[in-house]
Amino acid sequence: MSARNPGIELDLGWVSRVRVNHPAVLRRAQKIQSWKLVKKGWQAAWLLRAVTCIDLTTLSGDDTPSNVQRLCLKAIHPIRDDLLKSMDMDDKGITTAAVCVYPARVTDAVKTLKTAKSNIPVASVATGFPAGQTSLKTRLEEVRQAVEDGAREIDIVINRTLALTGQWEALYHEICQFKKACGEAHMKTILAVGELGSFTNVYKASLVAMMAGSDFIKTSTGKETVNATIPVAIVMVRAIRDYFWRTGHKVGFKPAGGIRTAKDSLIWLTLMKEELGDGWLKPDLFRLGASSLLADIERQIYHYVTGKYAAYHELPMA
């Protein structure tokens, strides 16, 4: 992970001046989605880059120690060794960026990765994920417990009510408390953009989250009706850019929810390159929150190497 974002004092003047040009954002999004994507060898290389930026995730009510263990082993070996060898990439240590689980499964993930002698971090969702509607005391305790159990990254959810009613000072102070509870763990702040009502609210919430010390801002829990979309991403990454220009602090970006295909991952990488530059094209500053994306990327790499498409049973979870 890159240097932490220390945050700054809440600047309500900056927040109040925010105005987002809705039609301009939609035009830019349309342009990005119409670009021709890289092909062949370049595409395979970009897909491997995407793999290294994935937070391989399971957030299901039926999660068990065994399926978390399988997820961790897949994170360590995300692409079949024979495929990597064909691309001369078998000695590059390609893994996913992190494994993301519920707080109750952190211990299982940490134990599996430690046994496998892997340094892949465990990320835990927290603060009453996905709705964030539990008491502040409970949400803070959940963060502390996940860190105590070994999570090195915490994905918090904001209180959407505070954002929707313009209570930016209260939101700032809540996020500051979550940051303190994270200790040495990096904090990703989930905005749940599908529930914020407008691009202007998304931009303001992004700013407040960064001012409060978020190391990443994340689009969604993956549980909302609307999750990661290109227009919302443009709003968020431009808030990141403005924050960097104003403070010198780099904040990461994590789209999550509905990112399922290799083509999707290429579009997201292209957006980051065009909007924030090559410096953000690494797991320190860019993550893809996904559960099924890796399977499609591995299928596309199998096709690149063999010229054939694999059946899904040929590329098992672990």
Coordinates of C-alpha atoms in Angstrom, one line a residue:
M1 CA 0.0 0.0 0.0
S2 CA 1.1 3.6 -0.7
A3 CA 1.5 6.3 1.9
R4 CA -1.6 6.9 4.1
N5 CA -3.9 9.9 3.5
P6 CA -3.6 11.8 6.7
G7 CA -6.7 13.8 5.9
I8 CA -7.2 17.6 6.5
E9 CA -9.5 19.9 8.5
L10 CA -13.0 19.9 7.2
D11 CA -13.4 22.6 4.6
L12 CA -17.1 23.3 4.3
G13 CA -16.5 26.2 2.0
W14 CA -14.9 23.8 -0.6
V15 CA -17.8 21.4 -0.1
S16 CA -20.5 24.0 -0.5
R17 CA -19.0 25.3 -3.8
V18 CA -19.3 21.9 -5.5
R19 CA -21.4 21.9 -8.7
V20 CA -21.3 19.0 -11.1
N21 CA -22.2 19.4 -14.7
H22 CA -24.5 16.4 -15.2
P23 CA -24.6 16.4 -19.1
A24 CA -20.9 16.9 -19.3
V25 CA -20.3 13.8 -17.1
L26 CA -22.6 11.7 -19.2
R27 CA -20.8 12.8 -22.4
R28 CA -17.4 11.9 -21.0
A29 CA -18.7 8.5 -19.8
Q30 CA -20.1 7.8 -23.3
K31 CA -16.8 8.7 -24.8
I32 CA -14.9 6.4 -22.5
Q33 CA -17.2 3.5 -23.1
S34 CA -16.9 3.9 -26.9
W35 CA -13.1 3.7 -27.0
K36 CA -11.5 0.8 -28.7
L37 CA -9.9 -1.5 -26.1
V38 CA -6.4 -3.0 -26.4
K39 CA -6.1 -6.3 -28.2
K40 CA -4.0 -9.5 -28.2
G41 CA -0.7 -9.4 -26.3
W42 CA -1.5 -5.9 -24.9
Q43 CA -4.9 -7.1 -23.7
A44 CA -3.4 -10.1 -22.0
A45 CA -0.9 -7.8 -20.2
W46 CA -3.7 -5.4 -19.1
L47 CA -5.8 -8.3 -17.9
L48 CA -2.9 -9.6 -15.7
R49 CA -2.6 -6.0 -14.3
A50 CA -6.3 -6.1 -13.6
V51 CA -5.9 -9.4 -11.6
T52 CA -3.3 -7.7 -9.4
C53 CA -5.8 -5.0 -8.6
I54 CA -8.7 -7.3 -7.6
D55 CA -10.1 -7.5 -4.1
L56 CA -11.3 -11.1 -4.4
T57 CA -14.5 -11.0 -2.5
T58 CA -17.1 -13.2 -0.8
L59 CA -19.9 -11.4 1.0
S60 CA -22.6 -14.0 1.2
G61 CA -24.8 -15.1 4.1
D62 CA -23.7 -18.7 3.5
D63 CA -20.0 -18.1 3.7
T64 CA -18.2 -20.8 5.6
P65 CA -14.5 -21.4 6.6
S66 CA -14.1 -23.8 3.7
N67 CA -15.3 -21.4 0.9
V68 CA -13.2 -18.6 2.4
Q69 CA -10.2 -21.0 2.4
R70 CA -10.8 -21.7 -1.3
L71 CA -11.1 -18.0 -2.0
C72 CA -7.7 -17.4 -0.3
L73 CA -6.0 -20.1 -2.3
K74 CA -7.4 -18.7 -5.5
A75 CA -6.1 -15.3 -4.5
I76 CA -2.6 -16.7 -4.1
H77 CA -2.8 -18.5 -7.5
P78 CA -5.4 -16.5 -9.5
I79 CA -4.2 -17.8 -13.0
R80 CA -3.3 -21.3 -13.8
D81 CA 0.5 -21.8 -13.6
D82 CA 0.7 -23.3 -17.1
L83 CA -1.0 -20.3 -18.6
L84 CA 1.4 -17.9 -16.8
K85 CA 4.4 -20.0 -17.9
S86 CA 3.3 -19.7 -21.6
M87 CA 3.4 -15.9 -21.2
D88 CA 6.7 -15.9 -19.3
M89 CA 4.9 -14.5 -16.3
D90 CA 5.1 -17.5 -13.9
D91 CA 7.9 -16.0 -11.9
K92 CA 6.3 -12.6 -11.4
G93 CA 4.4 -13.4 -8.2
I94 CA 1.0 -12.5 -9.6
T95 CA -1.7 -12.6 -6.9
T96 CA -4.9 -10.6 -6.3
A97 CA -4.5 -7.4 -4.3
A98 CA -6.5 -8.6 -1.3
V99 CA -9.2 -11.0 0.0
C100 CA -12.3 -9.3 1.2
V101 CA -14.7 -10.9 3.6
Y102 CA -17.2 -10.3 6.4
P103 CA -15.8 -9.5 9.9
A104 CA -16.8 -13.0 11.1
R105 CA -14.6 -14.6 8.5
V106 CA -11.5 -12.5 8.9
T107 CA -9.9 -15.1 11.2
D108 CA -10.5 -17.9 8.7
A109 CA -8.9 -15.8 5.9
V110 CA -5.9 -14.7 8.0
K111 CA -5.2 -18.3 9.1
T112 CA -5.3 -19.7 5.6
L113 CA -3.0 -17.0 4.1
K114 CA -0.6 -17.3 7.0
T115 CA -0.5 -21.1 6.6
A116 CA 0.2 -20.6 2.9
K117 CA 3.0 -18.1 3.8
S118 CA 1.3 -15.4 1.7
N119 CA 1.4 -11.7 2.5
I120 CA -1.9 -10.9 0.7
P121 CA -3.8 -8.6 3.0
V122 CA -7.3 -9.5 4.3
A123 CA -9.8 -6.7 3.9
S124 CA -13.0 -6.7 6.0
V125 CA -16.2 -4.9 5.4
A126 CA -17.4 -3.2 8.6
T127 CA -19.6 -0.5 10.2
G128 CA -22.9 -2.3 9.8
F129 CA -22.3 -3.3 6.1
P130 CA -24.2 -2.9 3.9
A131 CA -26.7 -0.4 5.2
G132 CA -24.7 1.2 8.0
Q133 CA -27.8 1.5 10.1
T134 CA -26.4 0.3 13.4
S135 CA -25.4 2.5 16.3
L136 CA -22.0 4.3 16.1
K137 CA -20.7 2.4 19.1
T138 CA -21.5 -0.9 17.4
R139 CA -20.0 0.2 14.1
L140 CA -16.7 1.4 15.8
E141 CA -16.4 -1.9 17.8
E142 CA -16.8 -3.9 14.6
V143 CA -13.9 -2.0 13.0
R144 CA -11.7 -2.6 16.1
Q145 CA -12.6 -6.3 16.2
A146 CA -11.8 -6.9 12.5
V147 CA -8.4 -5.2 13.0
E148 CA -7.7 -7.2 16.1
D149 CA -8.5 -10.4 14.2
G150 CA -5.9 -9.5 11.6
A151 CA -7.6 -7.4 8.9
R152 CA -5.1 -5.0 7.3
E153 CA -7.7 -3.1 5.3
I154 CA -11.2 -2.1 6.4
D155 CA -14.0 -1.2 4.0
I156 CA -16.4 1.0 5.9
V157 CA -19.8 2.2 4.8
I158 CA -21.0 5.8 5.4
N159 CA -24.2 6.8 7.0
R160 CA -26.1 7.8 3.9
T161 CA -28.7 9.8 5.9
L162 CA -26.0 12.3 6.8
A163 CA -25.0 12.7 3.2
L164 CA -28.6 13.0 1.9
T165 CA -29.5 15.6 4.5
G166 CA -26.2 17.6 4.0
Q167 CA -24.9 16.9 7.5
W168 CA -21.3 17.0 6.2
E169 CA -19.7 18.0 9.6
A170 CA -21.4 15.0 11.3
L171 CA -20.3 12.7 8.5
Y172 CA -16.7 14.0 8.6
H173 CA -16.5 13.3 12.4
E174 CA -17.9 9.8 12.0
I175 CA -15.4 8.9 9.4
C176 CA -12.6 10.4 11.5
Q177 CA -13.6 8.1 14.3
F178 CA -13.6 5.1 12.0
K179 CA -10.1 6.1 10.8
K180 CA -8.9 6.2 14.4
A181 CA -10.4 2.8 15.0
C182 CA -8.6 1.4 12.0
G183 CA -5.2 2.0 13.6
E184 CA -2.6 0.8 11.1
A185 CA -5.2 -0.7 8.8
H186 CA -5.9 1.1 5.6
M187 CA -9.5 2.5 5.3
K188 CA -11.6 2.3 2.2
T189 CA -14.8 4.4 2.5
I190 CA -17.9 3.0 0.6
L191 CA -20.2 5.8 -0.5
A192 CA -23.1 3.6 -1.7
V193 CA -23.5 6.0 -4.7
G194 CA -26.7 4.4 -5.9
E195 CA -28.4 5.8 -2.7
L196 CA -26.9 9.4 -2.8
G197 CA -29.4 10.9 -5.2
S198 CA -27.1 13.1 -7.4
F199 CA -23.6 13.5 -8.8
T200 CA -23.2 16.6 -6.7
N201 CA -23.9 14.6 -3.5
V202 CA -21.4 11.9 -4.7
Y203 CA -18.7 14.5 -5.2
K204 CA -19.3 16.2 -1.8
A205 CA -19.4 12.8 0.0
S206 CA -16.1 11.9 -1.8
L207 CA -14.5 15.1 -0.7
V208 CA -15.6 14.8 2.9
A209 CA -14.5 11.1 3.1
M210 CA -11.0 12.1 1.8
M211 CA -10.8 15.1 4.2
A212 CA -11.5 12.7 7.0
G213 CA -8.6 10.5 6.1
S214 CA -9.9 7.8 3.8
D215 CA -7.1 6.0 2.0
F216 CA -9.6 4.8 -0.7
I217 CA -13.0 5.9 -1.8
K218 CA -15.3 3.0 -3.0
T219 CA -18.4 3.3 -5.1
S220 CA -20.7 0.7 -3.6
T221 CA -21.3 -2.2 -1.3
G222 CA -22.5 -4.3 -4.3
K223 CA -25.8 -4.7 -2.5
E224 CA -27.5 -1.6 -3.9
T225 CA -29.8 -1.5 -6.9
V226 CA -27.2 0.7 -8.7
N227 CA -23.5 0.0 -8.1
A228 CA -20.4 1.0 -10.0
T229 CA -21.1 3.0 -13.1
I230 CA -18.8 5.0 -15.4
P231 CA -20.5 8.3 -14.9
V232 CA -20.3 8.1 -11.1
A233 CA -16.7 6.9 -11.3
I234 CA -15.8 10.0 -13.3
V235 CA -17.3 12.2 -10.6
M236 CA -15.3 10.3 -7.9
V237 CA -12.0 10.2 -9.6
R238 CA -12.2 13.9 -10.4
A239 CA -12.8 14.5 -6.7
I240 CA -9.7 12.4 -6.1
R241 CA -7.7 14.5 -8.6
D242 CA -8.9 17.8 -7.1
Y243 CA -8.0 16.6 -3.6
F244 CA -4.5 15.6 -4.8
W245 CA -4.0 19.0 -6.5
R246 CA -5.1 20.8 -3.4
T247 CA -3.4 18.7 -0.7
G248 CA -0.7 16.6 -2.4
H249 CA -2.2 13.4 -0.9
K250 CA -3.1 10.6 -3.2
V251 CA -6.3 8.7 -2.5
G252 CA -7.2 5.3 -4.1
F253 CA -10.3 4.4 -6.0
K254 CA -12.3 1.2 -5.8
P255 CA -15.3 0.5 -8.0
A256 CA -17.4 -2.5 -6.8
G257 CA -20.6 -4.2 -7.7
G258 CA -21.6 -5.5 -11.2
I259 CA -18.0 -5.8 -12.5
R260 CA -18.1 -9.3 -14.0
T261 CA -16.3 -9.5 -17.3
A262 CA -12.7 -9.1 -18.6
K263 CA -14.0 -6.3 -20.9
D264 CA -15.4 -4.5 -17.8
S265 CA -11.9 -4.5 -16.2
L266 CA -10.3 -3.1 -19.3
I267 CA -12.8 -0.2 -19.3
W268 CA -12.0 0.6 -15.7
L269 CA -8.3 0.5 -16.2
T270 CA -8.7 2.8 -19.2
L271 CA -10.8 5.2 -17.2
M272 CA -8.1 5.3 -14.5
K273 CA -5.3 5.9 -17.0
E274 CA -7.1 8.7 -18.8
E275 CA -8.5 10.5 -15.7
L276 CA -5.7 10.0 -13.2
G277 CA -2.7 8.7 -15.1
D278 CA -0.4 5.7 -14.9
G279 CA 0.5 6.4 -11.3
W280 CA -3.0 5.2 -10.3
L281 CA -2.8 1.9 -12.3
K282 CA -1.5 -0.2 -9.4
P283 CA -3.1 -1.9 -6.4
D284 CA -1.7 0.8 -4.1
L285 CA -4.3 3.2 -5.6
F286 CA -6.7 1.1 -7.6
R287 CA -8.8 -1.9 -6.7
L288 CA -11.6 -3.8 -8.4
G289 CA -14.2 -5.2 -5.9
A290 CA -15.4 -8.4 -7.5
S291 CA -16.3 -12.0 -6.9
S292 CA -16.9 -13.4 -10.4
L293 CA -14.6 -11.2 -12.5
L294 CA -11.5 -13.3 -12.0
A295 CA -13.1 -16.4 -13.6
D296 CA -13.8 -14.4 -16.9
I297 CA -10.3 -12.9 -16.9
E298 CA -8.7 -16.3 -16.6
R299 CA -11.0 -17.6 -19.4
Q300 CA -9.8 -14.8 -21.7
I301 CA -6.1 -15.5 -20.8
Y302 CA -6.7 -19.2 -21.5
H303 CA -8.1 -18.2 -25.0
Y304 CA -5.1 -15.9 -25.6
V305 CA -2.7 -18.7 -24.8
T306 CA -4.5 -21.7 -26.5
G307 CA -6.8 -20.1 -29.0
K308 CA -9.7 -21.9 -27.4
Y309 CA -12.2 -21.0 -24.7
A310 CA -12.1 -23.1 -21.6
A311 CA -15.2 -24.5 -19.9
Y312 CA -15.6 -23.1 -16.4
H313 CA -14.8 -26.5 -14.8
E314 CA -11.3 -26.3 -16.4
L315 CA -10.6 -23.2 -14.4
P316 CA -11.8 -24.1 -10.9
M317 CA -11.9 -21.7 -7.9
A318 CA -8.9 -23.5 -6.4

